[in-house]
mmCIF file of C-alpha atoms in Angstrom:
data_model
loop_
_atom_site.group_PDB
_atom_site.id
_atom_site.type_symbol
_atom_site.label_atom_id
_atom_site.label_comp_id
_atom_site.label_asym_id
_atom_site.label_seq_id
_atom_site.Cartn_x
_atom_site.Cartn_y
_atom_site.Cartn_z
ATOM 1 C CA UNK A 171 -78.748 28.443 -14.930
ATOM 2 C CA UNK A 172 -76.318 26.667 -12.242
ATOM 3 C CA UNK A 173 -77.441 24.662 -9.648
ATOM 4 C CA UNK A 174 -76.778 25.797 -6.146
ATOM 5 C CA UNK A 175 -74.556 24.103 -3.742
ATOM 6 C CA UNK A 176 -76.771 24.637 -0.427
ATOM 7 C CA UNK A 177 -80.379 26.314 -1.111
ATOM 8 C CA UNK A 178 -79.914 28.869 1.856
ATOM 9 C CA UNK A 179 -77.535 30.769 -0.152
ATOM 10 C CA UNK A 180 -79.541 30.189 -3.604
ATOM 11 C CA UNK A 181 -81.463 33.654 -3.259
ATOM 12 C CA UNK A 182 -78.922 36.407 -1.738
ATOM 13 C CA UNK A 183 -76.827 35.259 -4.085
ATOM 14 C CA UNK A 184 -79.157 35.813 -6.823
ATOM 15 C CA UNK A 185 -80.242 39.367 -5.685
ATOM 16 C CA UNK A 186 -76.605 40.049 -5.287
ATOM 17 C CA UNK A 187 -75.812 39.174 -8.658
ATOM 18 C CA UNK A 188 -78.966 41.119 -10.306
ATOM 19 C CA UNK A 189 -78.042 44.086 -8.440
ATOM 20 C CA UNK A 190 -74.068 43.953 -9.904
ATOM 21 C CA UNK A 191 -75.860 43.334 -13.453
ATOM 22 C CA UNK A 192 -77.889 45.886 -13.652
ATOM 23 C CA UNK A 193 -75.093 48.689 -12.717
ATOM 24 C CA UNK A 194 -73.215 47.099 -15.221
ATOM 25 C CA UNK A 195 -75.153 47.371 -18.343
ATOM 26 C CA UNK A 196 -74.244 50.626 -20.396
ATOM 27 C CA UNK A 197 -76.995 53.316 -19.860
ATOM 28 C CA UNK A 198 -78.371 52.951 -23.523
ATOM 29 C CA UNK A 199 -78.673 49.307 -23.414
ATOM 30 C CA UNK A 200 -81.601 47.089 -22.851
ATOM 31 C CA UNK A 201 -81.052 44.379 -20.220
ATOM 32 C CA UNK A 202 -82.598 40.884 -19.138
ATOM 33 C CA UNK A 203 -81.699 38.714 -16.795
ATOM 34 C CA UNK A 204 -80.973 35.048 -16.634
ATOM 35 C CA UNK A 205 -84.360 32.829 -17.534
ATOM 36 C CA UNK A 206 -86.338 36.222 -18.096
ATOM 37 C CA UNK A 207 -88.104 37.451 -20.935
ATOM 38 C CA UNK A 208 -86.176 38.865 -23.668
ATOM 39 C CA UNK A 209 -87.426 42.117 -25.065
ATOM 40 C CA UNK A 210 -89.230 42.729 -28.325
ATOM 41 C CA UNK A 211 -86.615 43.418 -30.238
ATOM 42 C CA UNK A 212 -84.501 41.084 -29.249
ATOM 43 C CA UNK A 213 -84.796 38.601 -31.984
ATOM 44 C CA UNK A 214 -82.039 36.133 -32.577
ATOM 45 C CA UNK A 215 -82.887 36.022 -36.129
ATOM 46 C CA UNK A 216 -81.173 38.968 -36.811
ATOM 47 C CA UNK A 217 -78.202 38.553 -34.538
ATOM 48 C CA UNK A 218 -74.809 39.087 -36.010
ATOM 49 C CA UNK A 219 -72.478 37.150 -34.272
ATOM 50 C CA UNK A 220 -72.573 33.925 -32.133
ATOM 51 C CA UNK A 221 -69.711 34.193 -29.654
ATOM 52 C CA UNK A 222 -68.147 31.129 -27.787
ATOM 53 C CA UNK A 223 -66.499 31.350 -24.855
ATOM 54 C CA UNK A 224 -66.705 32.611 -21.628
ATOM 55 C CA UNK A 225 -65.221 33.747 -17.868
ATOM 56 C CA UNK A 226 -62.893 30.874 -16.443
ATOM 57 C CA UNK A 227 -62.185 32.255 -12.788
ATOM 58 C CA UNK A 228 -59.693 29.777 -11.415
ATOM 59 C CA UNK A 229 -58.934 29.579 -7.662
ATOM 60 C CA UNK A 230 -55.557 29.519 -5.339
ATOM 61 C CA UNK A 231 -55.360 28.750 -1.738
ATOM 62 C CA UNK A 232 -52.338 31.620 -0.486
ATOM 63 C CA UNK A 233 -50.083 30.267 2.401
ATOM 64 C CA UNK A 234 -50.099 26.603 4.136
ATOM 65 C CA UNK A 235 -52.678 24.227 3.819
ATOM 66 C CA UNK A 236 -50.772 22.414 7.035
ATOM 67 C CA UNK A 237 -52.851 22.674 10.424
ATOM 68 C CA UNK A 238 -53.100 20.890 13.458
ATOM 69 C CA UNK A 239 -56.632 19.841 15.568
ATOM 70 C CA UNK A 240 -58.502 22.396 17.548
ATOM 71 C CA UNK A 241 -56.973 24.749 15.063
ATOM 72 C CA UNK A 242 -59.150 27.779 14.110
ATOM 73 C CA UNK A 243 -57.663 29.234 11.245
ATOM 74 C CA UNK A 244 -58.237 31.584 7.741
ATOM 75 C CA UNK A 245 -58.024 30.098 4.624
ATOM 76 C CA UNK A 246 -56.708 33.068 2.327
ATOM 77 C CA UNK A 247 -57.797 32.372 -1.490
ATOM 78 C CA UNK A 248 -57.034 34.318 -5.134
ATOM 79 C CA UNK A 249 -59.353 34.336 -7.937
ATOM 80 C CA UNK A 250 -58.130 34.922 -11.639
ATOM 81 C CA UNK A 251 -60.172 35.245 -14.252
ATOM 82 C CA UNK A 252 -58.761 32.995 -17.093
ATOM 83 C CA UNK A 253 -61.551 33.817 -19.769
ATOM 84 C CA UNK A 254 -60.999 33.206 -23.432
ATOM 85 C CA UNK A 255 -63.293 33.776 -26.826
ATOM 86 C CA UNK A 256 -63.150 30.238 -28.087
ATOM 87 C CA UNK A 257 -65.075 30.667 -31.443
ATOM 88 C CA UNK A 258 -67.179 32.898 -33.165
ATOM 89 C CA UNK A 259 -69.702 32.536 -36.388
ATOM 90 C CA UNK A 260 -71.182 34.909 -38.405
ATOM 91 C CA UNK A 261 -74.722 34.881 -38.862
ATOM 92 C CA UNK A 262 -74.939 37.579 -41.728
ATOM 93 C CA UNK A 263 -73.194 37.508 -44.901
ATOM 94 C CA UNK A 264 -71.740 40.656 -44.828
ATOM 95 C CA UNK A 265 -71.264 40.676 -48.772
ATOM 96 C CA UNK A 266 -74.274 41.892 -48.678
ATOM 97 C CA UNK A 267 -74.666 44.116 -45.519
ATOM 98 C CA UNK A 268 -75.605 47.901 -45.858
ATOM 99 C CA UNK A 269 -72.918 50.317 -44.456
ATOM 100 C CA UNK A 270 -75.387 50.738 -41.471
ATOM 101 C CA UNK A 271 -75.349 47.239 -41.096
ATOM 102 C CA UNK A 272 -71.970 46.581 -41.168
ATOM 103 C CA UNK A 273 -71.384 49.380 -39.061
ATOM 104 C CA UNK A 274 -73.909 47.924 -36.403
ATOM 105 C CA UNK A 275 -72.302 44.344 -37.030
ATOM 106 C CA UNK A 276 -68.268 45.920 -35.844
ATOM 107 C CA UNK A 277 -70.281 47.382 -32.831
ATOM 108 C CA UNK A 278 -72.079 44.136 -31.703
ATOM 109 C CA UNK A 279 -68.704 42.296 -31.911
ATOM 110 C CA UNK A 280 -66.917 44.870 -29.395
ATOM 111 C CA UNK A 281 -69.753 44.409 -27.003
ATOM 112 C CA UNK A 282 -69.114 40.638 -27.661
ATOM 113 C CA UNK A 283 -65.377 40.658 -26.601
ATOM 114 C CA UNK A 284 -66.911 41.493 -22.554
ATOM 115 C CA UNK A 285 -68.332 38.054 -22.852
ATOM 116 C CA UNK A 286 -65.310 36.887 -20.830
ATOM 117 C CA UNK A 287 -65.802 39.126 -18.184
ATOM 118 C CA UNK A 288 -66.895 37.675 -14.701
ATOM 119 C CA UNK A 289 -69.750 40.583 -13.257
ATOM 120 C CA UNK A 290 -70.278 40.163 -8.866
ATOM 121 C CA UNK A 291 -68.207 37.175 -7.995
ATOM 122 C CA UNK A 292 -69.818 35.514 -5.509
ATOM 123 C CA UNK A 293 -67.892 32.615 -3.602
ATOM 124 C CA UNK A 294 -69.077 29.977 -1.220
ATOM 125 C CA UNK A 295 -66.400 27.380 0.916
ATOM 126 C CA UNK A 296 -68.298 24.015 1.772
ATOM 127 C CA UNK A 297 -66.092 21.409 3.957
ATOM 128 C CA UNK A 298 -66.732 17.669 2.829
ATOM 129 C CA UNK A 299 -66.228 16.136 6.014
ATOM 130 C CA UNK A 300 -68.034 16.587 9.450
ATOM 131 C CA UNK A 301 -64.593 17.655 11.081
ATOM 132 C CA UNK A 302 -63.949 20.683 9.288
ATOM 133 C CA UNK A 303 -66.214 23.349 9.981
ATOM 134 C CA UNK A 304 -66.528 26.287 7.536
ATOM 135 C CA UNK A 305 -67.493 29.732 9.906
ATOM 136 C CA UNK A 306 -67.939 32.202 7.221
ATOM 137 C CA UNK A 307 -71.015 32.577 4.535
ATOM 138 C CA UNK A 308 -70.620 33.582 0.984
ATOM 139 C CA UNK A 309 -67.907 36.310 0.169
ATOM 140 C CA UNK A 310 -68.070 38.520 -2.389
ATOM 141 C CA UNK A 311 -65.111 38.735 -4.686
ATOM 142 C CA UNK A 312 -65.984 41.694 -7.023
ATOM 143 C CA UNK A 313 -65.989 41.767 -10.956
ATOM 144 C CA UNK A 314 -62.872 40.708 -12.779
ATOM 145 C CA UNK A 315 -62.339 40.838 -16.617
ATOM 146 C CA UNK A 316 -60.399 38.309 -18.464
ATOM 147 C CA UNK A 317 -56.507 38.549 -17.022
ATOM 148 C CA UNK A 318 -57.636 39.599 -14.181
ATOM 149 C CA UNK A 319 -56.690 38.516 -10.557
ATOM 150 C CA UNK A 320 -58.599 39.752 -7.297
ATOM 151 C CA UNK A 321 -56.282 42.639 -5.315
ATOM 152 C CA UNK A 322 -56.779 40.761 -2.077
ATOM 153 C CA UNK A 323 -57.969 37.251 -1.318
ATOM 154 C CA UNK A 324 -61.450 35.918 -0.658
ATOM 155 C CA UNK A 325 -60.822 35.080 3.057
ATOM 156 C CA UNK A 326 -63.020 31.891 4.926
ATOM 157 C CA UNK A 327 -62.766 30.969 8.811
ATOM 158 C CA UNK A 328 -62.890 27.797 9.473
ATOM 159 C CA UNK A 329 -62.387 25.100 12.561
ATOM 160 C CA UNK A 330 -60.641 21.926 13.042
ATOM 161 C CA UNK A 331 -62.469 19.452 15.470
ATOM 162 C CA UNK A 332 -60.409 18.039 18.079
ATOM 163 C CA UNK A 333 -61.548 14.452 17.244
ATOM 164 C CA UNK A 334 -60.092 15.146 13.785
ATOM 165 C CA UNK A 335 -57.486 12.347 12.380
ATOM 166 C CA UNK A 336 -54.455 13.347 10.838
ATOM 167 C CA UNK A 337 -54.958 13.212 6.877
ATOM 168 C CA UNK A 338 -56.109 15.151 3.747
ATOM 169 C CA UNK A 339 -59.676 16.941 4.255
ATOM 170 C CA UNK A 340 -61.404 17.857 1.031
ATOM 171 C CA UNK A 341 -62.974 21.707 0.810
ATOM 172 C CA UNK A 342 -65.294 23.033 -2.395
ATOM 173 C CA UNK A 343 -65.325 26.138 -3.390
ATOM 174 C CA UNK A 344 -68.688 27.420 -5.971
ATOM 175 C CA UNK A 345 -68.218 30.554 -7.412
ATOM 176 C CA UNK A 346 -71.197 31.907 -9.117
ATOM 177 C CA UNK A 347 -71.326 35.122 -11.127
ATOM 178 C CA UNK A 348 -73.200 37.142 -13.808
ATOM 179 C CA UNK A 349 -71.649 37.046 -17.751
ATOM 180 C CA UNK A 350 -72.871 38.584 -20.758
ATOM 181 C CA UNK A 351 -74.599 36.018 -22.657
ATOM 182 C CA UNK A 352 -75.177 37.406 -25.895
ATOM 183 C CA UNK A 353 -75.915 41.122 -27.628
ATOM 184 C CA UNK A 354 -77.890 42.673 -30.239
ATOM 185 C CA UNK A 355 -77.839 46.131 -31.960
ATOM 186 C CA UNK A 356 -80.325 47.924 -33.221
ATOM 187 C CA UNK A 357 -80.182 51.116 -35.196
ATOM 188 C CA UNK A 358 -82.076 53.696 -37.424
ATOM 189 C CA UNK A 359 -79.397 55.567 -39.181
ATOM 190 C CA UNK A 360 -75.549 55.802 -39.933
ATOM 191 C CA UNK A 361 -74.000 59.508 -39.810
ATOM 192 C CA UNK A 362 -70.640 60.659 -39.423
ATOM 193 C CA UNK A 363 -71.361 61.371 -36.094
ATOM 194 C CA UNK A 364 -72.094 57.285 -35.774
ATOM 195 C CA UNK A 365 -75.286 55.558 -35.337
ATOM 196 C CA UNK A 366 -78.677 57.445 -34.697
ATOM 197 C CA UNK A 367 -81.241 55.898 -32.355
ATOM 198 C CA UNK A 368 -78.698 52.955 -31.964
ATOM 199 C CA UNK A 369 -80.305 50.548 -29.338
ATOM 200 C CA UNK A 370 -78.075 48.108 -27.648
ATOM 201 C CA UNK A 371 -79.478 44.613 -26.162
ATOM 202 C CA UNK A 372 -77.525 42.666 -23.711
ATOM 203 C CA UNK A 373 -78.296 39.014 -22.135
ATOM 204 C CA UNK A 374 -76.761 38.054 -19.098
ATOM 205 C CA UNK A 375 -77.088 34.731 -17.494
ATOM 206 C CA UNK A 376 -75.375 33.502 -14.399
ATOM 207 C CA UNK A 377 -72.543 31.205 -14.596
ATOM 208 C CA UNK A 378 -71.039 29.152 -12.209
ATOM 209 C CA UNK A 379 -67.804 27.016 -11.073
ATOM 210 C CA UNK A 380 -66.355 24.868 -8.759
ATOM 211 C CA UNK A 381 -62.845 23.563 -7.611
ATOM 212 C CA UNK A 382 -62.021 21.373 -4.496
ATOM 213 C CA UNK A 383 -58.740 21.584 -2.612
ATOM 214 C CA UNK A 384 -57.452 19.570 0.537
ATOM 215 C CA UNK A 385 -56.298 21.112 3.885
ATOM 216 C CA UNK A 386 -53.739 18.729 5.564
ATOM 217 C CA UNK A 387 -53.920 17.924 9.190
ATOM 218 C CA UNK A 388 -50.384 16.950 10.359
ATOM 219 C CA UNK A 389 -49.577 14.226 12.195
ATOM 220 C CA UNK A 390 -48.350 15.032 16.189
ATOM 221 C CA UNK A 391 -48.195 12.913 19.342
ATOM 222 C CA UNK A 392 -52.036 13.234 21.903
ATOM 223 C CA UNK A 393 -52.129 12.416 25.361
ATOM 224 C CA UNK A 394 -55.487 11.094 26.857
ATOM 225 C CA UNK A 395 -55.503 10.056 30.605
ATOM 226 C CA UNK A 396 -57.037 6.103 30.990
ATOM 227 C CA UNK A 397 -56.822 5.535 34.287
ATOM 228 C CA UNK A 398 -56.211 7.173 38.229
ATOM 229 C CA UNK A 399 -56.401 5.491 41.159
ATOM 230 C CA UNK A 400 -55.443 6.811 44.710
ATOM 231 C CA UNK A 401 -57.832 7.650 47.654
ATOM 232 C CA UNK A 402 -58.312 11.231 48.274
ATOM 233 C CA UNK A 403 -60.315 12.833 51.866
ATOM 234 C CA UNK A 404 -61.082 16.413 53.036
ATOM 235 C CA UNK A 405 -57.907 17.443 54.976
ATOM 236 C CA UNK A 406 -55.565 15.181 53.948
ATOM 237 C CA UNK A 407 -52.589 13.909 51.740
ATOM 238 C CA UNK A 408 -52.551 11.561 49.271
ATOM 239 C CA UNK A 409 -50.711 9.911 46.332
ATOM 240 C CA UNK A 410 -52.965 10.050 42.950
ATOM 241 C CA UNK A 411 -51.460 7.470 40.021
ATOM 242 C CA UNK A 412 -52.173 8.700 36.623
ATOM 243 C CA UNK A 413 -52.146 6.905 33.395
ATOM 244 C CA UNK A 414 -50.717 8.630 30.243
ATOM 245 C CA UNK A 415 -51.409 7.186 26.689
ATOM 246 C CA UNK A 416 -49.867 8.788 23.332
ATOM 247 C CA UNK A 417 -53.343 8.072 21.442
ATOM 248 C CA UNK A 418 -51.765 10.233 18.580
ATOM 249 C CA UNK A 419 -49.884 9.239 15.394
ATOM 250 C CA UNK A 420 -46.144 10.195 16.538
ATOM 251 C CA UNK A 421 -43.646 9.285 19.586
ATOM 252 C CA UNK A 422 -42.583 11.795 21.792
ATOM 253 C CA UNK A 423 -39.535 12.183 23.599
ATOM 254 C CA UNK A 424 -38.613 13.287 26.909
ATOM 255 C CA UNK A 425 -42.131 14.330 27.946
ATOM 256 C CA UNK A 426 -42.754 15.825 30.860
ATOM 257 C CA UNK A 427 -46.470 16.648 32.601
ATOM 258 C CA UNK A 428 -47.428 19.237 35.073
ATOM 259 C CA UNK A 429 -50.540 19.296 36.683
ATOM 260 C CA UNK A 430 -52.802 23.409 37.471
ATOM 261 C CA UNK A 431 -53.956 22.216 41.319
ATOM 262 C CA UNK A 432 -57.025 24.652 41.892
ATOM 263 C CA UNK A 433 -59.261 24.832 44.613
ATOM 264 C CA UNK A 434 -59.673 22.588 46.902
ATOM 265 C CA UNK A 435 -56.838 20.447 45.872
ATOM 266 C CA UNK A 436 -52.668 21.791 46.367
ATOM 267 C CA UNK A 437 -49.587 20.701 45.863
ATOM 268 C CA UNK A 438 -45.478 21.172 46.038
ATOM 269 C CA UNK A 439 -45.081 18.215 43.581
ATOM 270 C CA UNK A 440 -46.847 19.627 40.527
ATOM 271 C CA UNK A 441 -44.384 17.722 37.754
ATOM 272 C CA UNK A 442 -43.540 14.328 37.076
ATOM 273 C CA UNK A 443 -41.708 12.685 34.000
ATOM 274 C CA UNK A 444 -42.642 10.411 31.301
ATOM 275 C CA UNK A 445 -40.157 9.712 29.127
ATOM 276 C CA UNK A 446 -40.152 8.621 25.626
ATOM 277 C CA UNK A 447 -44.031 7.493 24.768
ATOM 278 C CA UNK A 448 -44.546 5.917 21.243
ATOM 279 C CA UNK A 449 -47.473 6.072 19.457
ATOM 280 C CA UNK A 450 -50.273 3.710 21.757
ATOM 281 C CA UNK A 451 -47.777 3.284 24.703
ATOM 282 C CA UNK A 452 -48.698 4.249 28.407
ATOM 283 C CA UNK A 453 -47.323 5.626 31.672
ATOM 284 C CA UNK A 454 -47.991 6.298 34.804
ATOM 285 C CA UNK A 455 -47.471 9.843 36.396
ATOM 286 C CA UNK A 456 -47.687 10.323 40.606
ATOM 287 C CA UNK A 457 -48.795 13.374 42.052
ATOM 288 C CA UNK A 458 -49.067 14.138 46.059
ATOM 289 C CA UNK A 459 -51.850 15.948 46.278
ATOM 290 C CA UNK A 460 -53.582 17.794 49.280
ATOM 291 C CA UNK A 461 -57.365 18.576 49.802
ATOM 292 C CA UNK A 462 -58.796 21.373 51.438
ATOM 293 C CA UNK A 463 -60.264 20.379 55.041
ATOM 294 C CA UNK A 464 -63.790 22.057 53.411
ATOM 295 C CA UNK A 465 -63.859 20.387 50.323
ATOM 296 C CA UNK A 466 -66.938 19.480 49.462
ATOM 297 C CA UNK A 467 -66.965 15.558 48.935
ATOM 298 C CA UNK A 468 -67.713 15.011 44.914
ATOM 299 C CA UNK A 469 -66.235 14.422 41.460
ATOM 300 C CA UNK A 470 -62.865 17.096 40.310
ATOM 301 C CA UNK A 471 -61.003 17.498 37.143
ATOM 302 C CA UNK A 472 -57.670 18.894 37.074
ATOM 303 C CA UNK A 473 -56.270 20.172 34.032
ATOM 304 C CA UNK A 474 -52.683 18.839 33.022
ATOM 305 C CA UNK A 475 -50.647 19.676 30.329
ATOM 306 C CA UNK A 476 -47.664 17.632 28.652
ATOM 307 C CA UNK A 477 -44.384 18.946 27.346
ATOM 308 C CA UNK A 478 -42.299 17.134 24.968
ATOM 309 C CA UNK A 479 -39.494 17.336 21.609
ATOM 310 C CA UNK A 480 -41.664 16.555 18.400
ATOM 311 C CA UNK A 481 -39.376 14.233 15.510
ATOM 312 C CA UNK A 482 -38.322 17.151 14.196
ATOM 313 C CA UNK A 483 -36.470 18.564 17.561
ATOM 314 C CA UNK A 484 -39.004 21.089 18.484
ATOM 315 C CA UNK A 485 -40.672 21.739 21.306
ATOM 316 C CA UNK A 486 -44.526 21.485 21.424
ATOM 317 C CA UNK A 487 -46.923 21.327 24.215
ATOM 318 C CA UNK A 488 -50.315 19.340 24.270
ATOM 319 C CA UNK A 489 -53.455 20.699 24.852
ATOM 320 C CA UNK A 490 -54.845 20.331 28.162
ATOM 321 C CA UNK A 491 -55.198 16.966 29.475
ATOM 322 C CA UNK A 492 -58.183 16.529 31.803
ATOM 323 C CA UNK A 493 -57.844 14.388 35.130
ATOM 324 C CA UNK A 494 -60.959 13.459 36.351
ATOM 325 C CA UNK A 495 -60.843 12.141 40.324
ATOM 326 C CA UNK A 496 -62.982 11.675 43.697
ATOM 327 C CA UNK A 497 -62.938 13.689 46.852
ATOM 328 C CA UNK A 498 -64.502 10.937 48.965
ATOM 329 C CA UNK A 499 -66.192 11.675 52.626
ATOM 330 C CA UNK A 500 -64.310 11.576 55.508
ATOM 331 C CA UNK A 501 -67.276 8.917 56.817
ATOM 332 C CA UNK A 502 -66.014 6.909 54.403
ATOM 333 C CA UNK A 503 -62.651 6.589 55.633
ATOM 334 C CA UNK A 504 -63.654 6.162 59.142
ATOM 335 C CA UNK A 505 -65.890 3.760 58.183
ATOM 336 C CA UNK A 506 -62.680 1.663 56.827
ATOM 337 C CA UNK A 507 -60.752 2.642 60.331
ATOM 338 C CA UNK A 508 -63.595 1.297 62.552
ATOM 339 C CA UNK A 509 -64.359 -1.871 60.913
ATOM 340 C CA UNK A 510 -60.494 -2.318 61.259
ATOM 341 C CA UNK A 511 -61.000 -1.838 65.034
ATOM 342 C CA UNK A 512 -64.040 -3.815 65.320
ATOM 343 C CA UNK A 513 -61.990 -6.937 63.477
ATOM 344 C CA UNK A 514 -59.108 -5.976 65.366
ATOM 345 C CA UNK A 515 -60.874 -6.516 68.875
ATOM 346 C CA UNK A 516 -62.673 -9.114 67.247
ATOM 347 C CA UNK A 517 -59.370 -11.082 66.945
ATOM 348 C CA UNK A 518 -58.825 -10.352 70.553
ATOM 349 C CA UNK A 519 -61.563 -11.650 71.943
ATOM 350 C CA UNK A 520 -61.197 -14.781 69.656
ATOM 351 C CA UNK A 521 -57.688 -15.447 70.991
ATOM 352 C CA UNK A 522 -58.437 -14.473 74.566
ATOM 353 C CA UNK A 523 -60.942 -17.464 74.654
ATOM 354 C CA UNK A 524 -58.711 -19.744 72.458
ATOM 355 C CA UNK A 525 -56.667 -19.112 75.255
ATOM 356 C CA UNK A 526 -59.113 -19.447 77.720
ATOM 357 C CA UNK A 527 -60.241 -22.776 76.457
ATOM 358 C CA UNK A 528 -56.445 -24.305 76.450
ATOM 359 C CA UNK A 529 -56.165 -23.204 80.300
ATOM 360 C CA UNK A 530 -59.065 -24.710 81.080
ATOM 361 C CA UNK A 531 -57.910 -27.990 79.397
ATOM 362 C CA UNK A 532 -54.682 -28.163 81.261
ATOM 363 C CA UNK A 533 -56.586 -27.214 84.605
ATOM 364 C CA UNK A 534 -59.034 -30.251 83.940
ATOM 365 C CA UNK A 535 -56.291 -32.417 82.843
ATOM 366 C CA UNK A 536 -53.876 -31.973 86.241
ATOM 367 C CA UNK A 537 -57.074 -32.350 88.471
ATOM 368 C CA UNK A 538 -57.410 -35.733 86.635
ATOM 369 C CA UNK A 539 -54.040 -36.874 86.931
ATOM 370 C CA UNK A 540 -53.996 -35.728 90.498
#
């Protein structure tokens, strides 16, 4: 008995599997399941052969294992059956087997030669890291005999987290299926017509394998915003600075932003340029922006997207780029104006008595001299 990669999938997987054997056991034969009792009959002592070997179902991932973050994509993957008889021993003598005997002996041995065969493939995709996210549950991949390869692939959705870091991610793939373990044959009589009340008893167990494989998540240039400064009021226009960092693994070249103004914000200057950015290096982008006179006074995020030539010459685009600003109240920039006009007139009043005091001085002084 194999042990099961995740318990949730321990029993369907089983039921599946007893289901597949059980249509695929001749209609003469007697049948038992993995761990289950064996019937009456079925007495090793007497057993003919001992076959070694087994299915060997090998898997291959179709297409590019190449991807990029955010990506939601389906891995594509063929299943051959590789299965080989390894070994065989005879547990009779046959020197001195009856006719019926060695007649029930050559039939064991052709029910041994399905040993290889893998009966209701089942297949299960488990990502080793917290950044690949596997979408789709266990496939079924059908029965294959020894040679064998599936006509289409066992298919698996999966996502790639934004936050994920260019690099190799590891994925497992179980595949668990039924196999004849082992047969016996039983008969009462051997005619021309072949064996009378011939009685055929087949073990099957469930065997299991497992490969891992990496999906590659390329390297590419990431823009984050870090900073943005620049007042903005209801009914009004303003300049808005914008900070650009490549926070990804690759320069780019010639990048250019543009910013999606939606309500309450507008613009006629919705592009500015950026250059060349290497990997960690920053710029700043300005944007005029105008608000709405009924915008409502709170925190906005505008989307932004940057366009730029990869290393290879190619032209890629980000994904969106989120700038996060103010809409401040107009109080608030009154507020500034009127402290402005109460300093302002306080100066005033300060120099109209500085003044004040200096003609009184001269006043005192010529009544003195006089």
């Amino acid at each position: 008995m194999v042990k099961m990669t995740d318990s949730r999938y321990a029993l369907p997987i089983m039921a599946s599997l007893a289901v597949l054997l059980l249509c695929a056991i001749p209609a003469s034969a007697e049948f038992t399941a993995a761990n289950a009792e064996l019937p009456d009959f079925f007495n090793f002592d007497e057993n003919y052969y001992t076959v070694y070997g087994g299915p060997d179902v090998t898997a291959t991932l179709v297409g590019d294992n190449k991807f990029e973050r955010g990506d939601s994509v389906t891995l594509n993957i063929d299943l051959m059956n590789k299965g080989l008889i390894t070994g065989f021993r005879s547990e009779e003598d046959s020197t001195f087997l009856s006719t019926l005997e060695q007649k029930l002996q050559n039939t064991e041995m052709s029910y041994e030669s399905q040993r290889t065969t893998a009966i209701g493939i089942v297949a299960v995709l488990t990502s080793l890291d917290p950044d690949v996210d596997v979408k789709s549950g266990p496939q079924e991949a059908g029965t294959l005999v020894s040679g064998q390869q599936t006509e289409s692939p066992v298919q698996f959705n999966i996502e790639i987290s934004n936050n994920a870091v260019s690099g190799n991610y590891p994925m497992r793939l179980d595949l668990y299926y039924g196999y004849q373990k082992n047969v016996q044959i039983n008969g009462d009589n051997e005619t021309n017509l072949g064996i009378t009340n011939m009685e055929v008893g087949l073990w099957y167990d469930v065997g299991g394998q497992n490969t891992t494989f990496n999906i590659l998540v390329e390297d590419e240039a990431r823009f984050e915003v870090t900073n943005v400064t620049g007042d903005l009021y209801p009914d009004s226009e303003s300049m808005v600075y914008v900070t650009y960092k490549n926070v990804g693994d690759l320069p780019a070249k010639d990048a250019t932003v543009r910013i999606s103004a939606a309500d309450p914000f507008s613009t006629t200057d919705d592009q500015a340029f950026l250059g060349t950015l290497g990997s960690g290096e920053s710029t700043v982008a300005i944007f005029k922006l105008k608000v709405d006179e009924l915008a409502v006074p709170k925190a906005y995020a505008l989307n932004s997207e940057v366009k730029y030539e990869d290393i290879k010459g190619h032209d890629q685009t980000s994904d969106t780029v989120k700038i996060k600003t103010d809409v401040l109240s107009t109080s608030a920039k009154s507020d500034g104006s009127n402290t402005m006009v109460i300093i302002g007139a306080g100066v005033v009043i300060v120099l109209a008595a500085a003044g004040y005091f200096v003609y009184r001085s001269r006043v005192s002084k010529k009544d003195g001299d006089e």
